[in-house]
Coordinates of C-alpha atoms in Angstrom, one line a residue:
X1 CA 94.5 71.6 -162.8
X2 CA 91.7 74.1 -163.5
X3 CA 90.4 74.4 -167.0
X4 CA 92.1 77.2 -168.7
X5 CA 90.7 80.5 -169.4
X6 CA 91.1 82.1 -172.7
X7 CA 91.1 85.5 -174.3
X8 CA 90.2 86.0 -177.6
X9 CA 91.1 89.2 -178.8
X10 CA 90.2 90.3 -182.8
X11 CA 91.0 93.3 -184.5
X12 CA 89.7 95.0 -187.8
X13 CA 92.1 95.4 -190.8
X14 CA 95.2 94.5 -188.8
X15 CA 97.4 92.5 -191.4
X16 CA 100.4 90.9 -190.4
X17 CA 103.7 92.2 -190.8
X18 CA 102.3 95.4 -189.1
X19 CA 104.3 93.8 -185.6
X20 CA 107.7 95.2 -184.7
X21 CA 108.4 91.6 -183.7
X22 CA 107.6 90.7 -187.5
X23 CA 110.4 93.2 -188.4
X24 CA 108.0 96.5 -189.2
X25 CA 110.0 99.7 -189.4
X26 CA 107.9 102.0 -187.7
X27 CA 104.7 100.6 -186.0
X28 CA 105.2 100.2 -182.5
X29 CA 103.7 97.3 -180.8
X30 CA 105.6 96.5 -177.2
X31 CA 103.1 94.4 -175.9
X32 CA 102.1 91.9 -178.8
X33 CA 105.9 91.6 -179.3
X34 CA 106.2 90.4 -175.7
X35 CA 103.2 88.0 -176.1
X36 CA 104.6 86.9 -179.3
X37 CA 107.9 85.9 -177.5
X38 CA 106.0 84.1 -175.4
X39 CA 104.1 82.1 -177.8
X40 CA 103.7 80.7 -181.2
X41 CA 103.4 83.4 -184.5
X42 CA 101.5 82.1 -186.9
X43 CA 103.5 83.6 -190.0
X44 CA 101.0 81.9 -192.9
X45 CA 97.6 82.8 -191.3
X46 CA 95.0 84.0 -193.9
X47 CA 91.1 85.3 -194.0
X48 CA 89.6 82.7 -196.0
X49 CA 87.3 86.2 -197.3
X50 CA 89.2 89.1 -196.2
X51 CA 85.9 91.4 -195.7
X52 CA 84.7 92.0 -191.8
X53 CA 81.2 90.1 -191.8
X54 CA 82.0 87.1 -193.9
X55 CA 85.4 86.7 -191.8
X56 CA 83.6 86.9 -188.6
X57 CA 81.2 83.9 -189.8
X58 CA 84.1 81.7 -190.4
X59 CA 86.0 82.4 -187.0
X60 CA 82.7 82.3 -184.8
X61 CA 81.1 79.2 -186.1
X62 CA 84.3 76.9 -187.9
X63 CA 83.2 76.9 -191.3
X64 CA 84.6 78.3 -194.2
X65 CA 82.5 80.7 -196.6
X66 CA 81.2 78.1 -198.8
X67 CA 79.5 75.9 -195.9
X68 CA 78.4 79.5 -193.8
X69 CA 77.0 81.3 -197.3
X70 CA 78.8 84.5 -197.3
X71 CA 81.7 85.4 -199.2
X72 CA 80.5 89.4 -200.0
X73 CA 79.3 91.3 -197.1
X74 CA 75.8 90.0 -196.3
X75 CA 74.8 92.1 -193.4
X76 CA 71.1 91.1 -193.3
X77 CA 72.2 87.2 -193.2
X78 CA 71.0 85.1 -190.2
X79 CA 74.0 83.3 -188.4
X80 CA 74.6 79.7 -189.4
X81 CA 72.8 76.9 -187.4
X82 CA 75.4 75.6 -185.8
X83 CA 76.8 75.3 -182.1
X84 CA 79.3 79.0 -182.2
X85 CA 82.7 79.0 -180.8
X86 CA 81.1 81.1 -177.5
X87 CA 78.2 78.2 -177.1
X88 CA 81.4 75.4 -177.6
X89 CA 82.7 76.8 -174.4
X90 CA 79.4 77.1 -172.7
X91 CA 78.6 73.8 -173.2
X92 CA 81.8 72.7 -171.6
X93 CA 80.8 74.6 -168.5
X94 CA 82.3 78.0 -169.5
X95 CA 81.1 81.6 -168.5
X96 CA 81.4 83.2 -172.2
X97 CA 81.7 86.8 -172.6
X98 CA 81.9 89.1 -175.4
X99 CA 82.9 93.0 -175.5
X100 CA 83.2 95.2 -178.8
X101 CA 82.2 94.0 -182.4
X102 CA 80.7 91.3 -183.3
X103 CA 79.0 92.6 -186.8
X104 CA 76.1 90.0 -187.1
X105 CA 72.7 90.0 -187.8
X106 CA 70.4 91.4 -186.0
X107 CA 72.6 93.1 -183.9
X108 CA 71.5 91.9 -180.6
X109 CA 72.4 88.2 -181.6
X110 CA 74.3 87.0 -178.7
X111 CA 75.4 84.1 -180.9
X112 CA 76.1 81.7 -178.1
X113 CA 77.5 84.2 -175.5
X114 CA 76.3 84.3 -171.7
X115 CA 76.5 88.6 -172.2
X116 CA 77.4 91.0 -175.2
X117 CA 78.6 94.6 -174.7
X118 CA 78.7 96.1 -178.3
X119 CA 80.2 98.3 -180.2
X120 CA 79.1 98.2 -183.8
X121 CA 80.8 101.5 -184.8
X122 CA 77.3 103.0 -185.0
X123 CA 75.0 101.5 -187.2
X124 CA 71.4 103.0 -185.9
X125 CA 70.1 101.9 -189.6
X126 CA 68.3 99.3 -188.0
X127 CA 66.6 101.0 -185.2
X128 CA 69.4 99.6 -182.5
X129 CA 71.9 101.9 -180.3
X130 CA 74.8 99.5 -179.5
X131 CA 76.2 100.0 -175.4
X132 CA 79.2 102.2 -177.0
X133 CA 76.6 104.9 -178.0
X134 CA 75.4 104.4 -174.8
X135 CA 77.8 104.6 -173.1
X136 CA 78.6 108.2 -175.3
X137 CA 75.4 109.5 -173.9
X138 CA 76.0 108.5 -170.1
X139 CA 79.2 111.2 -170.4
X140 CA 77.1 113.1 -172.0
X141 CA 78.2 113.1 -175.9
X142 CA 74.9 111.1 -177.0
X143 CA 74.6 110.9 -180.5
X144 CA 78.9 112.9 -180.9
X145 CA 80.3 110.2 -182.0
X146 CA 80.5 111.0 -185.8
X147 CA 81.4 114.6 -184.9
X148 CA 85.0 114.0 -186.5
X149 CA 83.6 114.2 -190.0
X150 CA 85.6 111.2 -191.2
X151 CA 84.4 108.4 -192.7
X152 CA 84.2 104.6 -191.4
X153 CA 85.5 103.6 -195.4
X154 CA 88.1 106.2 -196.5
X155 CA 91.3 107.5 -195.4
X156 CA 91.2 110.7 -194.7
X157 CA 92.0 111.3 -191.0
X158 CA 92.3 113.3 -187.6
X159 CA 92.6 113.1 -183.9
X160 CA 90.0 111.8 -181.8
X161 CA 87.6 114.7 -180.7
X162 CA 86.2 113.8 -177.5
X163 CA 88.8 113.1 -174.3
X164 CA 90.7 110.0 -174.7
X165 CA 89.1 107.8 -171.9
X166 CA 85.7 108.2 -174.5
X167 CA 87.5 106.6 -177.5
X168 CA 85.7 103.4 -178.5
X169 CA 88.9 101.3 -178.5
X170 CA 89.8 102.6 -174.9
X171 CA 85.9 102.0 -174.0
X172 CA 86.3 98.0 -175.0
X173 CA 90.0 97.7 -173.0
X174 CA 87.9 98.8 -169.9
X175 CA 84.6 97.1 -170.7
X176 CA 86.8 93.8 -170.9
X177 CA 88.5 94.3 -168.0
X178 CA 85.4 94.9 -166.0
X179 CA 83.7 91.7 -167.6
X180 CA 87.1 89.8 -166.3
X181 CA 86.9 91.1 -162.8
X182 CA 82.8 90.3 -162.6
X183 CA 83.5 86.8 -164.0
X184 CA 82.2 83.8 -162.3
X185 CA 84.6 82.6 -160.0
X186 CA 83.2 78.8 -159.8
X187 CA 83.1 78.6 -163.7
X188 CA 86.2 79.4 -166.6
X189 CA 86.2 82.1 -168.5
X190 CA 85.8 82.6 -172.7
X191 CA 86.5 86.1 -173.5
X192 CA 86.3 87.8 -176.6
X193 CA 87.4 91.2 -177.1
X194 CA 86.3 92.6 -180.7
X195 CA 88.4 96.0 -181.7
X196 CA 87.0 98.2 -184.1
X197 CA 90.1 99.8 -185.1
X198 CA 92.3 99.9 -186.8
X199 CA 89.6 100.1 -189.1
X200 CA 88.5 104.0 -190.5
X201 CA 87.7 106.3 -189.5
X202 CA 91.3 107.0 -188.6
X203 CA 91.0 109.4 -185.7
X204 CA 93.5 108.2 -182.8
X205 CA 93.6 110.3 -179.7
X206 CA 96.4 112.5 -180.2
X207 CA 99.1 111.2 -177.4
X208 CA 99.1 108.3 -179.7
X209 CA 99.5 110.3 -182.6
X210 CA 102.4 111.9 -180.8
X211 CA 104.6 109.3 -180.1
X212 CA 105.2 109.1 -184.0
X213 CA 106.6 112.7 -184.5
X214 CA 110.2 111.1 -184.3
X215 CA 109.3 107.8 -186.2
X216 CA 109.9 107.8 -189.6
X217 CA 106.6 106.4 -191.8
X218 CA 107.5 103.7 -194.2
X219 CA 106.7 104.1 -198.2
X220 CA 104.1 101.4 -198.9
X221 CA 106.1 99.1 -202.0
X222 CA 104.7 98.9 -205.5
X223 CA 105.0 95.6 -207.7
X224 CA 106.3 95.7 -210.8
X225 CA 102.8 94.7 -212.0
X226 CA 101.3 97.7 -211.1
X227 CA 100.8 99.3 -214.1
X228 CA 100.9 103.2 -214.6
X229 CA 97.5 102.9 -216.4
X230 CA 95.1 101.7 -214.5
X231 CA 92.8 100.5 -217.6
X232 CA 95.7 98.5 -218.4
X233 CA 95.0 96.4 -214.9
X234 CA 92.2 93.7 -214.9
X235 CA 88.7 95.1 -213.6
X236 CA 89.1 93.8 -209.5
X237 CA 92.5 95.5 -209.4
X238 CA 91.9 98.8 -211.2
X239 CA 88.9 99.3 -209.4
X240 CA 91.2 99.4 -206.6
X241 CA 94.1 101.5 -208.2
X242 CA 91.9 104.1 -208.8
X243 CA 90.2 104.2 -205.4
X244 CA 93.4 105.0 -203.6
X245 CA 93.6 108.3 -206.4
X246 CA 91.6 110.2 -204.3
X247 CA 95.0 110.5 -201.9
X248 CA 97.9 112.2 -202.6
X249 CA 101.0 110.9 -201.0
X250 CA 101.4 113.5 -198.3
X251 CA 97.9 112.4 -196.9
X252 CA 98.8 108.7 -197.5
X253 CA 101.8 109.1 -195.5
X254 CA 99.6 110.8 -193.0
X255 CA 97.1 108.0 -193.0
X256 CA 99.6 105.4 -192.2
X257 CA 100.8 107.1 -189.5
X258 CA 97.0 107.6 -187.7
X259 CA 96.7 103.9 -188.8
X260 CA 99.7 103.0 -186.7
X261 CA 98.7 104.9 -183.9
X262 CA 95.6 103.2 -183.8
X263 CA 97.1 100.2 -183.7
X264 CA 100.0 101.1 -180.7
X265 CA 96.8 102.3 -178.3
X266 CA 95.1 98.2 -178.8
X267 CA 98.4 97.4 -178.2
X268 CA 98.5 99.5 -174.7
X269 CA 94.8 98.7 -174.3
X270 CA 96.2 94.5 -174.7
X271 CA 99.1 95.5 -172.0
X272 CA 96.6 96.9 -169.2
X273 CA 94.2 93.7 -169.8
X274 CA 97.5 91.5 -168.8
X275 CA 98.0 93.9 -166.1
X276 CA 94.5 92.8 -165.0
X277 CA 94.6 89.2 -165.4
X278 CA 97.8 89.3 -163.4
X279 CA 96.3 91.1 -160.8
X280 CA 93.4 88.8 -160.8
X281 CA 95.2 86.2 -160.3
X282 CA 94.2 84.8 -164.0
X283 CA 98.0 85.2 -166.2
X284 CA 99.4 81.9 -165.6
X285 CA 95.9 79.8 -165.9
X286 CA 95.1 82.1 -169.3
X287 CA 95.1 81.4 -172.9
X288 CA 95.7 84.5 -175.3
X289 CA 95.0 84.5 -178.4
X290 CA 95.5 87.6 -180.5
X291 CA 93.7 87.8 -184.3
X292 CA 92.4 90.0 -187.3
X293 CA 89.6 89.6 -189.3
X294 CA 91.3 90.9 -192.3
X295 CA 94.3 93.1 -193.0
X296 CA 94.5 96.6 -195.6
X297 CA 96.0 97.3 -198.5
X298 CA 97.3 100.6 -196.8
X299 CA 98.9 101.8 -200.1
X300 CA 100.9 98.6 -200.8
X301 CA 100.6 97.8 -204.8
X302 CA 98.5 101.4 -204.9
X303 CA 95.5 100.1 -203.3
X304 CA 93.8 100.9 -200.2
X305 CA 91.3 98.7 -197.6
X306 CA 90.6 94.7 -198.4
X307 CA 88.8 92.3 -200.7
X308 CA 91.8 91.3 -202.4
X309 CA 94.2 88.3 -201.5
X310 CA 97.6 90.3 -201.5
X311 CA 99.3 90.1 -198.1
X312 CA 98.6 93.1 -196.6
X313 CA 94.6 92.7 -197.2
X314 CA 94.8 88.9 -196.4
X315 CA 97.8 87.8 -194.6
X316 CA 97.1 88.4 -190.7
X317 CA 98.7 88.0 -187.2
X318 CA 97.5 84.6 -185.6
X319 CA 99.7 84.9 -182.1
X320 CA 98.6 82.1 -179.2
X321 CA 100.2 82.6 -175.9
X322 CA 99.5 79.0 -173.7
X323 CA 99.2 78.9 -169.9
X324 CA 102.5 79.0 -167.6
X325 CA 104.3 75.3 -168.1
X326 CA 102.5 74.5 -171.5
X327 CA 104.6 72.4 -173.5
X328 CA 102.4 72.4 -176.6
X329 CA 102.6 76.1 -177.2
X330 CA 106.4 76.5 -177.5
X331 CA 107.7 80.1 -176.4
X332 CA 109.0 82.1 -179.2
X333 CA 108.3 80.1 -181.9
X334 CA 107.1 80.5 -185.4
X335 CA 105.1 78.2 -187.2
X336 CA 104.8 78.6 -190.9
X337 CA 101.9 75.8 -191.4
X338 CA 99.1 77.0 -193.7
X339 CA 96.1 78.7 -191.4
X340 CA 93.3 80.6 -191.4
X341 CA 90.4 81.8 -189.7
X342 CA 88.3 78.5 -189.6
X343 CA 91.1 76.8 -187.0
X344 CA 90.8 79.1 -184.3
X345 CA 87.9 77.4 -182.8
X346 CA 89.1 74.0 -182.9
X347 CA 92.5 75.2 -181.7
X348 CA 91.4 77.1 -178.9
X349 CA 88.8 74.4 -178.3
X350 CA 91.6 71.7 -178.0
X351 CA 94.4 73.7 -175.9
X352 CA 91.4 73.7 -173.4
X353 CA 90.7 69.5 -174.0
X354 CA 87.5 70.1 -175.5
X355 CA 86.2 68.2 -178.5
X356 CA 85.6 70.6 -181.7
X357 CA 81.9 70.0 -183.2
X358 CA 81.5 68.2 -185.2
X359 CA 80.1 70.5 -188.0
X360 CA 83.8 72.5 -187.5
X361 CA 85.7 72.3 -190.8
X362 CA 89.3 74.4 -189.6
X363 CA 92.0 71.8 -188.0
X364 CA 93.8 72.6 -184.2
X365 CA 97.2 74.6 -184.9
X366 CA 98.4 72.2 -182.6
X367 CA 97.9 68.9 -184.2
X368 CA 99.8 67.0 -186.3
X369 CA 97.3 68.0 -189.2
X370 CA 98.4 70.1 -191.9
X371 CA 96.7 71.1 -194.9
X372 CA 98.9 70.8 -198.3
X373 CA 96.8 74.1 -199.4
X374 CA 94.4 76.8 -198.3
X375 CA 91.8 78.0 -200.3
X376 CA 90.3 82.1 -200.4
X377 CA 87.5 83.2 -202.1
X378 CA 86.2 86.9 -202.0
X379 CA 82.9 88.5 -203.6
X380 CA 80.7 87.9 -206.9
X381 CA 79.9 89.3 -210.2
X382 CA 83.3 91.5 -211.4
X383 CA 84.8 92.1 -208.2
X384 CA 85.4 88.3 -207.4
X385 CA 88.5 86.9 -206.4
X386 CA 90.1 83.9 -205.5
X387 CA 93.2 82.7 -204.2
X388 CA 94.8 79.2 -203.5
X389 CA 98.1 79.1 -201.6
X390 CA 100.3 76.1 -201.0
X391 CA 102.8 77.5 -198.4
X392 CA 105.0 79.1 -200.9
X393 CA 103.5 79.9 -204.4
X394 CA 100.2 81.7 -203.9
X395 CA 98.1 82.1 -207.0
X396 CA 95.6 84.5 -207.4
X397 CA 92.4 84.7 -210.2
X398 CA 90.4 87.6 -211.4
X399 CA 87.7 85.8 -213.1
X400 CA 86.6 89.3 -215.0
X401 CA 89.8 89.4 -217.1
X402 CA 90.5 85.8 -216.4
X403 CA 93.9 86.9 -214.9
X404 CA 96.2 85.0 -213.0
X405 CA 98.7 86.5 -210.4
X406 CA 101.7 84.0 -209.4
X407 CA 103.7 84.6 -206.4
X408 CA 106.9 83.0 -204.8
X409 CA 106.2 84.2 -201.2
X410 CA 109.7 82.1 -199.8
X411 CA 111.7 84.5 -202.6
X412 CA 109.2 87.4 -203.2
X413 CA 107.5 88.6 -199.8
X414 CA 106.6 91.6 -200.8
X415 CA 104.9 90.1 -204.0
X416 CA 106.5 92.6 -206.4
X417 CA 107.2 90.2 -208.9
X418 CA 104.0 88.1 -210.8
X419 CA 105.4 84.7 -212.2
X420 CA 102.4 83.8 -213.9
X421 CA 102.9 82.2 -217.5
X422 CA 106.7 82.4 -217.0
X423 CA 107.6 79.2 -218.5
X424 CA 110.0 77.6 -215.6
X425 CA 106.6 78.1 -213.6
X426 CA 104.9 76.3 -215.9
X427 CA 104.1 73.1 -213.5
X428 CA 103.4 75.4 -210.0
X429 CA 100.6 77.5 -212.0
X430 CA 99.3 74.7 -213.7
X431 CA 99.6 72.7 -210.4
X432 CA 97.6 75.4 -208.3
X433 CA 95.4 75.9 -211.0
X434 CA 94.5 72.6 -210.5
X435 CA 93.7 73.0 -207.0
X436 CA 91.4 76.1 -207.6
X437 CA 89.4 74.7 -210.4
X438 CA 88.5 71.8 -207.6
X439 CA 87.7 74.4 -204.7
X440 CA 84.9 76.2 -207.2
X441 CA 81.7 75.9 -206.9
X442 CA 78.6 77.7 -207.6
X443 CA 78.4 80.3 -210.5
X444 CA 82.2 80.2 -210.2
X445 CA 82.0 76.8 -212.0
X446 CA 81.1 79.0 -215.5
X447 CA 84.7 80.1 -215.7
X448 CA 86.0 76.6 -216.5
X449 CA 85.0 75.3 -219.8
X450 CA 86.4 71.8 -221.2
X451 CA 88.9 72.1 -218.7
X452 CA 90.2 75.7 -218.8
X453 CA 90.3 78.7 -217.1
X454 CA 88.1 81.0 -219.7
X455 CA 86.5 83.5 -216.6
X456 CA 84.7 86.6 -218.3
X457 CA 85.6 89.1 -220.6
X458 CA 87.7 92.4 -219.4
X459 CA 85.5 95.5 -219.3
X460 CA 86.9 99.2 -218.1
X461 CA 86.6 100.9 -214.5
X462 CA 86.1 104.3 -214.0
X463 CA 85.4 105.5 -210.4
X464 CA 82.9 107.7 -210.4
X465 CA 81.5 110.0 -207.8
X466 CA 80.2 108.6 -203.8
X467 CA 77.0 110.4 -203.4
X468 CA 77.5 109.5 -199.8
X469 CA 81.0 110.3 -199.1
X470 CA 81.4 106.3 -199.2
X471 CA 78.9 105.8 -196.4
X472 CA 79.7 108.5 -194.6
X473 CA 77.8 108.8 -190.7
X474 CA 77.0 112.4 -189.1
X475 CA 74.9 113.2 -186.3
X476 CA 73.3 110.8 -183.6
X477 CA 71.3 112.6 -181.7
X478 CA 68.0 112.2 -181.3
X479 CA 68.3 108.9 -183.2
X480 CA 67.5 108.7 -186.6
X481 CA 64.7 106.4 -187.4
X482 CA 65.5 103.3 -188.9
X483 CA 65.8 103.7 -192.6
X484 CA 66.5 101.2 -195.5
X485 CA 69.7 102.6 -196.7
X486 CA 73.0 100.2 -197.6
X487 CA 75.1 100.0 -194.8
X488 CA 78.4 100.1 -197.3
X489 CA 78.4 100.8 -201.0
X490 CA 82.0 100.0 -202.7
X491 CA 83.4 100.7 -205.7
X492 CA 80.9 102.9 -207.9
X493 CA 81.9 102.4 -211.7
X494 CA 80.4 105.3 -214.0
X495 CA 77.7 104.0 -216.1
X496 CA 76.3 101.0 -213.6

């Protein structure tokens, strides 16, 4: 039998309940739900660092953030030096192609791919024009596509401006269908498709607004931890209280439905590339493997976007569809076995009877390997988090507050209830505190002193004023010349 080709498709904030298969009330998603049937659902995938570039790292090269040396948002770090999951394939005698967003640096890094069409949502900082942008000017809208007004880090939100065939997340469905009809035809293929959305700006092309009128918008939930007073919250989670102030509930609700929309066109765009691959030829003979980098807080627990560990913002779809006949990937199953983004490579690597790297530190979702826990660290200085989860209990530390978060994810999905320093959870916290202390490393290694948890002492967040409309992109044409400006700025405090 031939080798097996495999698509790897990877959206942006996409967490994992938001699949109708996964029992969501209103997002509609026809096409992963039918993939879904027809593989394995991952229900207990995580980001190791739910924050785009630091995610990417670990799913393109196998290592987790402490071996690739990024767990903030480093956009001006080098890729490690280490065979990628696109130059794995290759070297097994693989045409590897990638389409969309691949958010390393410098842009133009093919990082082990044969060809890269890109779509970086826009980021002419550096002096590059991606072939989205391009491909804007070619229909003549060269330099339009910021004309919405929104911006790529808040949730304010309309309809796509130009026609829809222009949208970038119809652009990469095409680009990758092209790509798989121009493939090689002596060689397999590796194909990654990387979505922007459903990242902001929230502007779905209308039609796909549309088919929401009818479907009634679910009320994100709010844990009982949440408290009224934000300044009553440790620093990381106030910070992100009071970000989602800017939005009343009338544009929240509106939010969430643009976000779903967003979310039901990939889900289209993901139906007409299986109506390609069957016309190809290439459905039976094709691995699919459907991921997030991250998910989005999207209002649950009053907080918007990522960087934290609760579900929405780190819990995300991990679906793998095998070829026709494969008894290894059983149809319709769900696995709950601890995951995360560092086994994709090995897994996809070993479906297709290829040897993982050595250097690869994630285990194949279809081995007899299971990890007893899984270990998430995100960002430095006040903002950092961490999270260690053993398959039921999760625990999460704010080191600024030294705050512990307890939840019984088998009892509690919807993590409304924090069981820290209740005494009949005495031994789990302690247990998984445990576990922590010996996954830190670093400066985190200051929080622990003779043995305890001591972190750093509370201070107030206020949110003060974005200058830049929280990086906020306008007009693209001519080009602007590159300029030394952040690419994102989060979380402004008055008085830093």
């Amino acid at each position: 039998m031939n080798k097996p080709n495999v698509l790897l498709i990877c959206t942006d904030h996409w967490y994992s309940s938001l699949l109708g298969v996964a029992g969501h009330p209103s997002v509609q998603t026809p096409g992963l739900d039918e993939i879904a049937e027809g593989g394995v659902r991952f229900t207990n995938a995580y980001s190791e660092c739910p924050v785009c570039i630091p995610a990417r790292r670990t799913l393109m090269s196998g290592l987790t953030p402490k071996s690739h040396g990024d767990r903030v948002f480093n956009d001006t770090l080098t890729f490690p030096d280490v065979p990628t999951l696109a130059q794995a394939f290759r070297n097994a005698g693989y045409q590897a192609d990638a389409v969309g967003k691949l958010h390393v640096h410098p842009q133009r890094d093919r990082i082990g791919f044969d060809s890269v069409l890109l779509d970086d949502e826009g980021r002419p900082q550096w002096g590059v024009i991606d072939d989205y942008d391009i491909y804007l000017g070619d229909q003549g809208y060269a330099g339009r596509q910021f004309d919405h007004g929104m911006s790529n880090n808040q949730y304010h939100w309309r309809p796509w401006h130009l026609p829809e065939e222009t949208h970038a997340t119809a652009w990469a469905g095409r680009m990758m269908a092209r790509t798989i009809k121009r493939r090689d035809p002596t060689k397999p293929g590796f194909w990654y498709l990387g979505f922007r959305a459903p990242h902001p700006p929230l502007v779905p092309p209308q039609s796909y607004l549309d088919l929401y009128n009818d479907i009634e918008i679910d009320q994100p939930a709010r844990g009982s931890w949440v408290s009224d007073d934000a300044s009553e919250l440790p620093f990381a989670i106030s910070a992100g209280v009071q970000r989602m102030g800017r939005y009343n509930e009338q544009q929240l609700k509106g939010a969430r439905k643009a976000f779903y929309a967003l979310c039901t066109q990939i889900d289209h765009q993901i139906r007409y590339l299986v109506g390609t691959l069957r016309m190809e030829g290439l459905l039976d003979n094709t691995i699919i493997c459907f991921i997030s980098d991250h998910g989005d807080m999207m209002g649950e627990h009053g907080m918007l976007a990522k960087r934290m560990f609760y579900e929405n913002s780190a819990n995300i779809p991990m679906i793998i569809r095998g070829v026709k006949g494969c008894t290894r990937v059983t149809e319709g199953k769900t696995d709950n076995r601890l995951v995360g983004l560092a086994d994709v490579m090995p897994t996809l690597l070993d479906l297709c009877g290829i040897d993982a790297p050595a250097h690869c530190e994630g285990l194949s979702m279809f081995s007899d390997q299971r990890r007893d826990t899984l270990y998430g660290e995100c960002s430095e200085g006040d903002h950092a988090t961490r999270m260690i989860h053993d398959g039921r209990f999760k625990l999460i530390y704010y080191a600024t507050g030294n705050a512990f978060q307890l939840f019984d994810l088998d009892n509690d999905p919807g993590e409304m209830t924090n069981l820290s320093n209740q005494a009949e959870y005495h031994d789990v916290q302690t247990r998984l505190q445990q576990a922590l202390a010996d996954e830190l490393y670093g400066q985190d290694l200051e929080w622990i002193q003779e043995g305890k948890f001591v972190g750093w002492p509370d201070k107030p967040f206020v949110l003060g004023p974005h200058r830049n409309l929280n990086s906020q992109r306008g007009d693209g044409w001519p080009p602007s010349p590159p300029v030394d400006i952040p690419q994102v700025e989060w979380h402004k405090n008055v008085g830093e």
